[in-house]
Amino acid sequence: MTITGEGVKVSRKLEVNAEWLNKELGVNESFDIIRRDIKFAGRQASLFYIDGFVKDDIMLFLLRTLSGLDREVLVVDAFKKVFEQYVHYIEVEALDDLHKVVDKILAGGVAVVVDGFEQAIFIDARQYPARQPDEPDLERVVRGSRDGFVETLLYNTNLLRRRLRDPRLRIEILQAGSRSKTDIAVAYIKDIANPRLVEMVKKRIKAIKIDGLPMAEKSVEELITPGNWWNPFPRVRYTERPDVAATHLLEGHVLVMVDTSPSVMILPVTLFHHLQHAEEYRQEPLVGAFLRWVRFLGVAVSIFLAPVWLLFALDRSLVPPGLEWLGPKKIASIPLMWQFLLAEGGINLMRMAAIHTPTALATALGLIAAVLIGEVAVAVGFFNPEIILYVAIAAVGIFATPSYELGMANTLVRIAAIIGVGLWRLPGLVVVAMGTVLLLMTTKSFGVPYLWPLIPWDWRSLKSILLRSPVPLQNLRPPALEPQDEDRQPAPAYKPLFGKGPETLRQRLTEPEGKKEDEE
């Protein structure tokens, strides 16, 4: 056996290779690591694989084929004949490094080591346990596709390929984690995505030197995302919907897909990416714009309603004329600021409890939270009724936020604003608001300003965010991504004239008069 650097060359002697693999894989220590000794054409061979990962029918067919070979068949060019003629499978690879053989076996394939061969034959006949693509719980739509990403990377890439049959779609595979050897796929469209962005993402993934990534996409995000670790605002967007992922690829974004996770990272993103939902594009443009503005209003209310009400309750001189009815008629036993903080803690505690509660008991949990805890707390004088109302409205606004990560960041901002108002009244609210805006202004997602197109100003792009643009008018990609191909279509498409066939309005208006008269 020859050792070159970190590589271990495959020896011509089967026992040398088998002994090394036995020790490295722990064949006699782990019950699911299998070594199967066989003999074909007068040669000894060993198969190494993980029990449960291998397709039994494929391996049974290959073993039957090899066992039927005669010694005379492999007298000349034995390895080449076996590899090219008698291993009847699509995904086959020749390996001359035992370290690579171990990595392939642990990934779920079968390695065949044959006496007299200086290369091992790897057969990718793996089959991971996988669930069916179901609609994601956090991204449901009234009308649209019902499939979603799963925990198996290959299934996810297939769902992308099904929607984008573009030969320029690139899905590069990388690995990270010295022990987990987690597969990470970087997807982009070659003639659209900014090549500097693609290289930055791949460079950061290759620079990961951690031992393992059992938490999958979240660990990768924290390792590759530039900026302050303690910034609560998400700088990547997660999606489990293939249609959403494909749409962002067409805009020039880059996807990062981590094996064992159904959540796909979209980058770079801005604050407004986290406020958009697929449902807006499954409805008429005006309806989609209405849904978007309702969502914007709900997010704003979830952040500012409770702190502003608390400010008016603590400082009555700030109450605008006509709104004197705002504020509690009588203060409960607990100060207002602490009522809000305790209610916020209770809401988040109930949210966490709902996640861990079986579905059959979720309704009962909601009744306990709404009826028993809320009403009893008000009845005994611990809380003012308005506190429960405004905290509930804020919770609804958080749940209406498409991005779970942004919803949690907004929750932290709201709590900080409540504390600021409770301690310093109006100056506290102003300081928290200005600090939040300053944080958003200085945040970037892989070089893209977080508040774009508001800061820096881009009116054309901002219009497409404020109003859900009709698809025929979406002819340009977001300039902040610096795409190589800026045009999605040559020009805005106009609707056909009624009763005039497929001709567009522009074509009809530019036709010569004589041609129109001839047609008539």
mmCIF file with all atom_site columns, C-alpha atoms in Angstrom, residues 147-343:
data_model
loop_
_atom_site.group_PDB
_atom_site.id
_atom_site.type_symbol
_atom_site.label_atom_id
_atom_site.label_alt_id
_atom_site.label_comp_id
_atom_site.label_asym_id
_atom_site.label_entity_id
_atom_site.label_seq_id
_atom_site.pdbx_PDB_ins_code
_atom_site.Cartn_x
_atom_site.Cartn_y
_atom_site.Cartn_z
_atom_site.occupancy
_atom_site.B_iso_or_equiv
_atom_site.pdbx_formal_charge
_atom_site.auth_seq_id
_atom_site.auth_comp_id
_atom_site.auth_asym_id
_atom_site.auth_atom_id
_atom_site.pdbx_PDB_model_num
ATOM 1   C CA . ASP A 1 147 ? -45.076 20.179 -3.564  1.00 0.00 ? 147 ASP A CA 1
ATOM 2   C CA . GLY A 1 148 ? -42.171 21.246 -1.402  1.00 0.00 ? 148 GLY A CA 1
ATOM 3   C CA . PHE A 1 149 ? -38.534 20.521 -0.744  1.00 0.00 ? 149 PHE A CA 1
ATOM 4   C CA . VAL A 1 150 ? -37.629 17.496 1.377   1.00 0.00 ? 150 VAL A CA 1
ATOM 5   C CA . GLU A 1 151 ? -34.600 16.338 3.356   1.00 0.00 ? 151 GLU A CA 1
ATOM 6   C CA . THR A 1 152 ? -32.987 14.554 0.383   1.00 0.00 ? 152 THR A CA 1
ATOM 7   C CA . LEU A 1 153 ? -30.772 16.822 -1.712  1.00 0.00 ? 153 LEU A CA 1
ATOM 8   C CA . LEU A 1 154 ? -31.264 14.965 -4.994  1.00 0.00 ? 154 LEU A CA 1
ATOM 9   C CA . TYR A 1 155 ? -35.055 15.239 -4.759  1.00 0.00 ? 155 TYR A CA 1
ATOM 10  C CA . ASN A 1 156 ? -34.716 18.981 -4.250  1.00 0.00 ? 156 ASN A CA 1
ATOM 11  C CA . THR A 1 157 ? -32.491 19.469 -7.275  1.00 0.00 ? 157 THR A CA 1
ATOM 12  C CA . ASN A 1 158 ? -34.978 17.455 -9.338  1.00 0.00 ? 158 ASN A CA 1
ATOM 13  C CA . LEU A 1 159 ? -37.802 19.767 -8.248  1.00 0.00 ? 159 LEU A CA 1
ATOM 14  C CA . LEU A 1 160 ? -35.722 22.729 -9.444  1.00 0.00 ? 160 LEU A CA 1
ATOM 15  C CA . ARG A 1 161 ? -34.829 21.089 -12.750 1.00 0.00 ? 161 ARG A CA 1
ATOM 16  C CA . ARG A 1 162 ? -38.481 20.339 -13.367 1.00 0.00 ? 162 ARG A CA 1
ATOM 17  C CA . ARG A 1 163 ? -39.291 24.054 -13.260 1.00 0.00 ? 163 ARG A CA 1
ATOM 18  C CA . LEU A 1 164 ? -36.161 25.368 -14.987 1.00 0.00 ? 164 LEU A CA 1
ATOM 19  C CA . ARG A 1 165 ? -35.212 23.287 -18.027 1.00 0.00 ? 165 ARG A CA 1
ATOM 20  C CA . ASP A 1 166 ? -32.364 25.626 -18.764 1.00 0.00 ? 166 ASP A CA 1
ATOM 21  C CA . PRO A 1 167 ? -29.020 24.086 -19.795 1.00 0.00 ? 167 PRO A CA 1
ATOM 22  C CA . ARG A 1 168 ? -27.300 27.045 -18.130 1.00 0.00 ? 168 ARG A CA 1
ATOM 23  C CA . LEU A 1 169 ? -28.704 26.145 -14.707 1.00 0.00 ? 169 LEU A CA 1
ATOM 24  C CA . ARG A 1 170 ? -25.699 25.081 -12.658 1.00 0.00 ? 170 ARG A CA 1
ATOM 25  C CA . ILE A 1 171 ? -25.900 23.051 -9.443  1.00 0.00 ? 171 ILE A CA 1
ATOM 26  C CA . GLU A 1 172 ? -22.413 22.589 -8.015  1.00 0.00 ? 172 GLU A CA 1
ATOM 27  C CA . ILE A 1 173 ? -21.817 20.165 -5.165  1.00 0.00 ? 173 ILE A CA 1
ATOM 28  C CA . LEU A 1 174 ? -19.453 20.981 -2.298  1.00 0.00 ? 174 LEU A CA 1
ATOM 29  C CA . GLN A 1 175 ? -18.727 19.349 1.041   1.00 0.00 ? 175 GLN A CA 1
ATOM 30  C CA . ALA A 1 176 ? -18.185 20.831 4.489   1.00 0.00 ? 176 ALA A CA 1
ATOM 31  C CA . GLY A 1 177 ? -17.533 19.337 7.897   1.00 0.00 ? 177 GLY A CA 1
ATOM 32  C CA . SER A 1 178 ? -14.495 17.186 8.557   1.00 0.00 ? 178 SER A CA 1
ATOM 33  C CA . ARG A 1 179 ? -16.620 14.516 10.212  1.00 0.00 ? 179 ARG A CA 1
ATOM 34  C CA . SER A 1 180 ? -20.137 15.018 8.826   1.00 0.00 ? 180 SER A CA 1
ATOM 35  C CA . LYS A 1 181 ? -18.958 15.612 5.224   1.00 0.00 ? 181 LYS A CA 1
ATOM 36  C CA . THR A 1 182 ? -22.247 17.348 4.548   1.00 0.00 ? 182 THR A CA 1
ATOM 37  C CA . ASP A 1 183 ? -23.212 17.824 0.902   1.00 0.00 ? 183 ASP A CA 1
ATOM 38  C CA . ILE A 1 184 ? -23.949 21.459 0.022   1.00 0.00 ? 184 ILE A CA 1
ATOM 39  C CA . ALA A 1 185 ? -25.288 22.408 -3.402  1.00 0.00 ? 185 ALA A CA 1
ATOM 40  C CA . VAL A 1 186 ? -24.880 25.898 -4.877  1.00 0.00 ? 186 VAL A CA 1
ATOM 41  C CA . ALA A 1 187 ? -27.473 26.602 -7.588  1.00 0.00 ? 187 ALA A CA 1
ATOM 42  C CA . TYR A 1 188 ? -27.451 29.520 -10.020 1.00 0.00 ? 188 TYR A CA 1
ATOM 43  C CA . ILE A 1 189 ? -28.084 30.330 -13.682 1.00 0.00 ? 189 ILE A CA 1
ATOM 44  C CA . LYS A 1 190 ? -24.704 30.827 -15.300 1.00 0.00 ? 190 LYS A CA 1
ATOM 45  C CA . ASP A 1 191 ? -25.527 33.658 -17.707 1.00 0.00 ? 191 ASP A CA 1
ATOM 46  C CA . ILE A 1 192 ? -27.703 35.545 -15.186 1.00 0.00 ? 192 ILE A CA 1
ATOM 47  C CA . ALA A 1 193 ? -26.110 35.390 -11.722 1.00 0.00 ? 193 ALA A CA 1
ATOM 48  C CA . ASN A 1 194 ? -23.255 37.730 -10.891 1.00 0.00 ? 194 ASN A CA 1
ATOM 49  C CA . PRO A 1 195 ? -20.082 35.589 -11.133 1.00 0.00 ? 195 PRO A CA 1
ATOM 50  C CA . ARG A 1 196 ? -18.456 37.504 -8.270  1.00 0.00 ? 196 ARG A CA 1
ATOM 51  C CA . LEU A 1 197 ? -21.388 36.622 -6.033  1.00 0.00 ? 197 LEU A CA 1
ATOM 52  C CA . VAL A 1 198 ? -21.194 32.950 -7.024  1.00 0.00 ? 198 VAL A CA 1
ATOM 53  C CA . GLU A 1 199 ? -17.459 32.808 -6.336  1.00 0.00 ? 199 GLU A CA 1
ATOM 54  C CA . MET A 1 200 ? -17.924 34.557 -2.984  1.00 0.00 ? 200 MET A CA 1
ATOM 55  C CA . VAL A 1 201 ? -20.500 32.006 -1.865  1.00 0.00 ? 201 VAL A CA 1
ATOM 56  C CA . LYS A 1 202 ? -18.432 29.018 -2.995  1.00 0.00 ? 202 LYS A CA 1
ATOM 57  C CA . LYS A 1 203 ? -15.274 30.450 -1.418  1.00 0.00 ? 203 LYS A CA 1
ATOM 58  C CA . ARG A 1 204 ? -17.006 30.899 1.938   1.00 0.00 ? 204 ARG A CA 1
ATOM 59  C CA . ILE A 1 205 ? -18.412 27.360 1.870   1.00 0.00 ? 205 ILE A CA 1
ATOM 60  C CA . LYS A 1 206 ? -14.989 25.909 1.023   1.00 0.00 ? 206 LYS A CA 1
ATOM 61  C CA . ALA A 1 207 ? -13.494 27.873 3.935   1.00 0.00 ? 207 ALA A CA 1
ATOM 62  C CA . ILE A 1 208 ? -15.698 26.078 6.499   1.00 0.00 ? 208 ILE A CA 1
ATOM 63  C CA . LYS A 1 209 ? -13.421 24.092 8.837   1.00 0.00 ? 209 LYS A CA 1
ATOM 64  C CA . ILE A 1 210 ? -15.897 22.859 11.436  1.00 0.00 ? 210 ILE A CA 1
ATOM 65  C CA . ASP A 1 211 ? -16.153 19.177 12.396  1.00 0.00 ? 211 ASP A CA 1
ATOM 66  C CA . GLY A 1 212 ? -19.838 18.717 11.536  1.00 0.00 ? 212 GLY A CA 1
ATOM 67  C CA . LEU A 1 213 ? -23.029 20.429 10.412  1.00 0.00 ? 213 LEU A CA 1
ATOM 68  C CA . PRO A 1 214 ? -25.859 18.460 12.043  1.00 0.00 ? 214 PRO A CA 1
ATOM 69  C CA . MET A 1 215 ? -28.034 21.600 12.128  1.00 0.00 ? 215 MET A CA 1
ATOM 70  C CA . ALA A 1 216 ? -27.634 21.823 8.351   1.00 0.00 ? 216 ALA A CA 1
ATOM 71  C CA . GLU A 1 217 ? -28.703 25.102 6.717   1.00 0.00 ? 217 GLU A CA 1
ATOM 72  C CA . LYS A 1 218 ? -28.654 27.282 9.860   1.00 0.00 ? 218 LYS A CA 1
ATOM 73  C CA . SER A 1 219 ? -25.083 26.312 10.705  1.00 0.00 ? 219 SER A CA 1
ATOM 74  C CA . VAL A 1 220 ? -24.037 26.998 7.116   1.00 0.00 ? 220 VAL A CA 1
ATOM 75  C CA . GLU A 1 221 ? -25.778 30.375 7.175   1.00 0.00 ? 221 GLU A CA 1
ATOM 76  C CA . GLU A 1 222 ? -23.922 31.507 10.289  1.00 0.00 ? 222 GLU A CA 1
ATOM 77  C CA . LEU A 1 223 ? -20.617 30.322 8.857   1.00 0.00 ? 223 LEU A CA 1
ATOM 78  C CA . ILE A 1 224 ? -20.874 32.011 5.443   1.00 0.00 ? 224 ILE A CA 1
ATOM 79  C CA . THR A 1 225 ? -22.969 35.140 6.082   1.00 0.00 ? 225 THR A CA 1
ATOM 80  C CA . PRO A 1 226 ? -20.862 38.295 6.469   1.00 0.00 ? 226 PRO A CA 1
ATOM 81  C CA . GLY A 1 227 ? -21.678 40.865 9.140   1.00 0.00 ? 227 GLY A CA 1
ATOM 82  C CA . ASN A 1 228 ? -22.365 40.961 12.852  1.00 0.00 ? 228 ASN A CA 1
ATOM 83  C CA . TRP A 1 229 ? -23.381 37.631 14.391  1.00 0.00 ? 229 TRP A CA 1
ATOM 84  C CA . TRP A 1 230 ? -25.700 39.381 16.852  1.00 0.00 ? 230 TRP A CA 1
ATOM 85  C CA . ASN A 1 231 ? -27.738 41.197 14.217  1.00 0.00 ? 231 ASN A CA 1
ATOM 86  C CA . PRO A 1 232 ? -31.271 39.758 14.632  1.00 0.00 ? 232 PRO A CA 1
ATOM 87  C CA . PHE A 1 233 ? -32.415 40.592 11.091  1.00 0.00 ? 233 PHE A CA 1
ATOM 88  C CA . PRO A 1 234 ? -32.072 37.666 8.672   1.00 0.00 ? 234 PRO A CA 1
ATOM 89  C CA . ARG A 1 235 ? -29.646 38.224 5.792   1.00 0.00 ? 235 ARG A CA 1
ATOM 90  C CA . VAL A 1 236 ? -30.750 35.160 3.867   1.00 0.00 ? 236 VAL A CA 1
ATOM 91  C CA . ARG A 1 237 ? -34.259 34.052 3.032   1.00 0.00 ? 237 ARG A CA 1
ATOM 92  C CA . TYR A 1 238 ? -35.453 30.507 3.568   1.00 0.00 ? 238 TYR A CA 1
ATOM 93  C CA . THR A 1 239 ? -38.018 28.784 1.430   1.00 0.00 ? 239 THR A CA 1
ATOM 94  C CA . GLU A 1 240 ? -39.341 25.263 1.103   1.00 0.00 ? 240 GLU A CA 1
ATOM 95  C CA . ARG A 1 241 ? -41.255 26.018 -2.105  1.00 0.00 ? 241 ARG A CA 1
ATOM 96  C CA . PRO A 1 242 ? -39.608 25.053 -5.427  1.00 0.00 ? 242 PRO A CA 1
ATOM 97  C CA . ASP A 1 243 ? -41.572 27.714 -7.339  1.00 0.00 ? 243 ASP A CA 1
ATOM 98  C CA . VAL A 1 244 ? -40.277 30.461 -5.040  1.00 0.00 ? 244 VAL A CA 1
ATOM 99  C CA . ALA A 1 245 ? -36.714 29.166 -5.382  1.00 0.00 ? 245 ALA A CA 1
ATOM 100 C CA . ALA A 1 246 ? -36.977 29.012 -9.187  1.00 0.00 ? 246 ALA A CA 1
ATOM 101 C CA . THR A 1 247 ? -38.356 32.553 -9.331  1.00 0.00 ? 247 THR A CA 1
ATOM 102 C CA . HIS A 1 248 ? -35.383 33.898 -7.400  1.00 0.00 ? 248 HIS A CA 1
ATOM 103 C CA . LEU A 1 249 ? -32.958 32.015 -9.643  1.00 0.00 ? 249 LEU A CA 1
ATOM 104 C CA . LEU A 1 250 ? -34.459 33.799 -12.648 1.00 0.00 ? 250 LEU A CA 1
ATOM 105 C CA . GLU A 1 251 ? -33.900 37.128 -10.891 1.00 0.00 ? 251 GLU A CA 1
ATOM 106 C CA . GLY A 1 252 ? -30.190 36.409 -10.423 1.00 0.00 ? 252 GLY A CA 1
ATOM 107 C CA . HIS A 1 253 ? -30.089 35.079 -6.868  1.00 0.00 ? 253 HIS A CA 1
ATOM 108 C CA . VAL A 1 254 ? -27.983 32.156 -5.685  1.00 0.00 ? 254 VAL A CA 1
ATOM 109 C CA . LEU A 1 255 ? -29.442 29.181 -3.835  1.00 0.00 ? 255 LEU A CA 1
ATOM 110 C CA . VAL A 1 256 ? -27.627 27.182 -1.156  1.00 0.00 ? 256 VAL A CA 1
ATOM 111 C CA . MET A 1 257 ? -29.139 23.743 -0.557  1.00 0.00 ? 257 MET A CA 1
ATOM 112 C CA . VAL A 1 258 ? -27.899 21.587 2.325   1.00 0.00 ? 258 VAL A CA 1
ATOM 113 C CA . ASP A 1 259 ? -28.495 17.861 2.434   1.00 0.00 ? 259 ASP A CA 1
ATOM 114 C CA . THR A 1 260 ? -30.823 16.635 5.232   1.00 0.00 ? 260 THR A CA 1
ATOM 115 C CA . SER A 1 261 ? -32.738 19.957 5.250   1.00 0.00 ? 261 SER A CA 1
ATOM 116 C CA . PRO A 1 262 ? -35.852 21.002 3.292   1.00 0.00 ? 262 PRO A CA 1
ATOM 117 C CA . SER A 1 263 ? -35.054 24.696 3.784   1.00 0.00 ? 263 SER A CA 1
ATOM 118 C CA . VAL A 1 264 ? -33.238 26.330 0.876   1.00 0.00 ? 264 VAL A CA 1
ATOM 119 C CA . MET A 1 265 ? -31.269 29.548 1.379   1.00 0.00 ? 265 MET A CA 1
ATOM 120 C CA . ILE A 1 266 ? -31.813 32.425 -1.052  1.00 0.00 ? 266 ILE A CA 1
ATOM 121 C CA . LEU A 1 267 ? -29.105 35.078 -1.173  1.00 0.00 ? 267 LEU A CA 1
ATOM 122 C CA . PRO A 1 268 ? -28.573 37.960 -1.284  1.00 0.00 ? 268 PRO A CA 1
ATOM 123 C CA . VAL A 1 269 ? -31.847 39.379 0.013   1.00 0.00 ? 269 VAL A CA 1
ATOM 124 C CA . THR A 1 270 ? -33.224 42.637 1.349   1.00 0.00 ? 270 THR A CA 1
ATOM 125 C CA . LEU A 1 271 ? -35.756 43.444 4.048   1.00 0.00 ? 271 LEU A CA 1
ATOM 126 C CA . PHE A 1 272 ? -38.533 43.525 1.449   1.00 0.00 ? 272 PHE A CA 1
ATOM 127 C CA . HIS A 1 273 ? -37.821 39.987 0.256   1.00 0.00 ? 273 HIS A CA 1
ATOM 128 C CA . HIS A 1 274 ? -38.932 38.788 3.684   1.00 0.00 ? 274 HIS A CA 1
ATOM 129 C CA . LEU A 1 275 ? -42.257 40.613 3.318   1.00 0.00 ? 275 LEU A CA 1
ATOM 130 C CA . GLN A 1 276 ? -43.333 38.956 0.057   1.00 0.00 ? 276 GLN A CA 1
ATOM 131 C CA . HIS A 1 277 ? -45.370 35.784 -0.215  1.00 0.00 ? 277 HIS A CA 1
ATOM 132 C CA . ALA A 1 278 ? -46.143 33.392 -3.059  1.00 0.00 ? 278 ALA A CA 1
ATOM 133 C CA . GLU A 1 279 ? -49.892 33.941 -2.535  1.00 0.00 ? 279 GLU A CA 1
ATOM 134 C CA . GLU A 1 280 ? -49.556 37.485 -3.910  1.00 0.00 ? 280 GLU A CA 1
ATOM 135 C CA . TYR A 1 281 ? -48.480 36.092 -7.286  1.00 0.00 ? 281 TYR A CA 1
ATOM 136 C CA . ARG A 1 282 ? -51.242 33.471 -7.341  1.00 0.00 ? 282 ARG A CA 1
ATOM 137 C CA . GLN A 1 283 ? -53.960 36.142 -7.411  1.00 0.00 ? 283 GLN A CA 1
ATOM 138 C CA . GLU A 1 284 ? -54.874 38.998 -9.750  1.00 0.00 ? 284 GLU A CA 1
ATOM 139 C CA . PRO A 1 285 ? -52.379 41.913 -9.631  1.00 0.00 ? 285 PRO A CA 1
ATOM 140 C CA . LEU A 1 286 ? -54.768 44.237 -7.798  1.00 0.00 ? 286 LEU A CA 1
ATOM 141 C CA . VAL A 1 287 ? -55.687 41.530 -5.295  1.00 0.00 ? 287 VAL A CA 1
ATOM 142 C CA . GLY A 1 288 ? -52.007 40.693 -4.847  1.00 0.00 ? 288 GLY A CA 1
ATOM 143 C CA . ALA A 1 289 ? -51.211 44.349 -4.190  1.00 0.00 ? 289 ALA A CA 1
ATOM 144 C CA . PHE A 1 290 ? -54.046 44.488 -1.641  1.00 0.00 ? 290 PHE A CA 1
ATOM 145 C CA . LEU A 1 291 ? -52.719 41.408 0.161   1.00 0.00 ? 291 LEU A CA 1
ATOM 146 C CA . ARG A 1 292 ? -49.227 42.871 0.189   1.00 0.00 ? 292 ARG A CA 1
ATOM 147 C CA . TRP A 1 293 ? -50.369 46.162 1.719   1.00 0.00 ? 293 TRP A CA 1
ATOM 148 C CA . VAL A 1 294 ? -52.451 44.369 4.326   1.00 0.00 ? 294 VAL A CA 1
ATOM 149 C CA . ARG A 1 295 ? -49.334 42.403 5.208   1.00 0.00 ? 295 ARG A CA 1
ATOM 150 C CA . PHE A 1 296 ? -47.211 45.568 5.359   1.00 0.00 ? 296 PHE A CA 1
ATOM 151 C CA . LEU A 1 297 ? -49.790 47.163 7.675   1.00 0.00 ? 297 LEU A CA 1
ATOM 152 C CA . GLY A 1 298 ? -49.916 44.067 9.868   1.00 0.00 ? 298 GLY A CA 1
ATOM 153 C CA . VAL A 1 299 ? -46.130 44.016 10.267  1.00 0.00 ? 299 VAL A CA 1
ATOM 154 C CA . ALA A 1 300 ? -46.016 47.736 11.116  1.00 0.00 ? 300 ALA A CA 1
ATOM 155 C CA . VAL A 1 301 ? -48.834 47.345 13.653  1.00 0.00 ? 301 VAL A CA 1
ATOM 156 C CA . SER A 1 302 ? -47.113 44.350 15.244  1.00 0.00 ? 302 SER A CA 1
ATOM 157 C CA . ILE A 1 303 ? -44.035 46.489 15.937  1.00 0.00 ? 303 ILE A CA 1
ATOM 158 C CA . PHE A 1 304 ? -45.421 49.910 16.913  1.00 0.00 ? 304 PHE A CA 1
ATOM 159 C CA . LEU A 1 305 ? -48.955 49.433 18.264  1.00 0.00 ? 305 LEU A CA 1
ATOM 160 C CA . ALA A 1 306 ? -48.042 48.231 21.752  1.00 0.00 ? 306 ALA A CA 1
ATOM 161 C CA . PRO A 1 307 ? -45.182 50.739 22.389  1.00 0.00 ? 307 PRO A CA 1
ATOM 162 C CA . VAL A 1 308 ? -47.242 53.704 21.122  1.00 0.00 ? 308 VAL A CA 1
ATOM 163 C CA . TRP A 1 309 ? -50.244 52.747 23.255  1.00 0.00 ? 309 TRP A CA 1
ATOM 164 C CA . LEU A 1 310 ? -47.971 52.379 26.275  1.00 0.00 ? 310 LEU A CA 1
ATOM 165 C CA . LEU A 1 311 ? -46.493 55.817 25.561  1.00 0.00 ? 311 LEU A CA 1
ATOM 166 C CA . PHE A 1 312 ? -49.947 57.420 25.444  1.00 0.00 ? 312 PHE A CA 1
ATOM 167 C CA . ALA A 1 313 ? -50.963 55.595 28.631  1.00 0.00 ? 313 ALA A CA 1
ATOM 168 C CA . LEU A 1 314 ? -47.881 56.783 30.537  1.00 0.00 ? 314 LEU A CA 1
ATOM 169 C CA . ASP A 1 315 ? -47.751 60.330 29.176  1.00 0.00 ? 315 ASP A CA 1
ATOM 170 C CA . ARG A 1 316 ? -51.265 61.678 28.612  1.00 0.00 ? 316 ARG A CA 1
ATOM 171 C CA . SER A 1 317 ? -49.930 64.986 27.283  1.00 0.00 ? 317 SER A CA 1
ATOM 172 C CA . LEU A 1 318 ? -48.894 63.224 24.068  1.00 0.00 ? 318 LEU A CA 1
ATOM 173 C CA . VAL A 1 319 ? -52.367 61.894 23.281  1.00 0.00 ? 319 VAL A CA 1
ATOM 174 C CA . PRO A 1 320 ? -53.679 63.554 20.065  1.00 0.00 ? 320 PRO A CA 1
ATOM 175 C CA . PRO A 1 321 ? -57.020 65.383 20.194  1.00 0.00 ? 321 PRO A CA 1
ATOM 176 C CA . GLY A 1 322 ? -59.915 63.034 19.642  1.00 0.00 ? 322 GLY A CA 1
ATOM 177 C CA . LEU A 1 323 ? -58.028 60.021 21.017  1.00 0.00 ? 323 LEU A CA 1
ATOM 178 C CA . GLU A 1 324 ? -58.458 60.787 24.697  1.00 0.00 ? 324 GLU A CA 1
ATOM 179 C CA . TRP A 1 325 ? -60.217 57.456 25.100  1.00 0.00 ? 325 TRP A CA 1
ATOM 180 C CA . LEU A 1 326 ? -56.892 55.669 24.608  1.00 0.00 ? 326 LEU A CA 1
ATOM 181 C CA . GLY A 1 327 ? -55.332 54.325 27.751  1.00 0.00 ? 327 GLY A CA 1
ATOM 182 C CA . PRO A 1 328 ? -56.546 52.284 30.705  1.00 0.00 ? 328 PRO A CA 1
ATOM 183 C CA . LYS A 1 329 ? -59.281 53.574 32.949  1.00 0.00 ? 329 LYS A CA 1
ATOM 184 C CA . LYS A 1 330 ? -57.602 51.903 35.917  1.00 0.00 ? 330 LYS A CA 1
ATOM 185 C CA . ILE A 1 331 ? -54.121 50.514 36.321  1.00 0.00 ? 331 ILE A CA 1
ATOM 186 C CA . ALA A 1 332 ? -53.971 46.864 37.389  1.00 0.00 ? 332 ALA A CA 1
ATOM 187 C CA . SER A 1 333 ? -51.789 45.516 40.164  1.00 0.00 ? 333 SER A CA 1
ATOM 188 C CA . ILE A 1 334 ? -48.742 45.206 37.876  1.00 0.00 ? 334 ILE A CA 1
ATOM 189 C CA . PRO A 1 335 ? -47.169 48.260 36.150  1.00 0.00 ? 335 PRO A CA 1
ATOM 190 C CA . LEU A 1 336 ? -48.073 48.589 32.478  1.00 0.00 ? 336 LEU A CA 1
ATOM 191 C CA . MET A 1 337 ? -44.559 47.958 31.153  1.00 0.00 ? 337 MET A CA 1
ATOM 192 C CA . TRP A 1 338 ? -44.257 44.740 33.120  1.00 0.00 ? 338 TRP A CA 1
ATOM 193 C CA . GLN A 1 339 ? -47.729 43.683 31.981  1.00 0.00 ? 339 GLN A CA 1
ATOM 194 C CA . PHE A 1 340 ? -46.573 43.969 28.383  1.00 0.00 ? 340 PHE A CA 1
ATOM 195 C CA . LEU A 1 341 ? -43.332 42.102 29.059  1.00 0.00 ? 341 LEU A CA 1
ATOM 196 C CA . LEU A 1 342 ? -45.101 39.304 30.913  1.00 0.00 ? 342 LEU A CA 1
ATOM 197 C CA . ALA A 1 343 ? -47.713 39.036 28.159  1.00 0.00 ? 343 ALA A CA 1
#
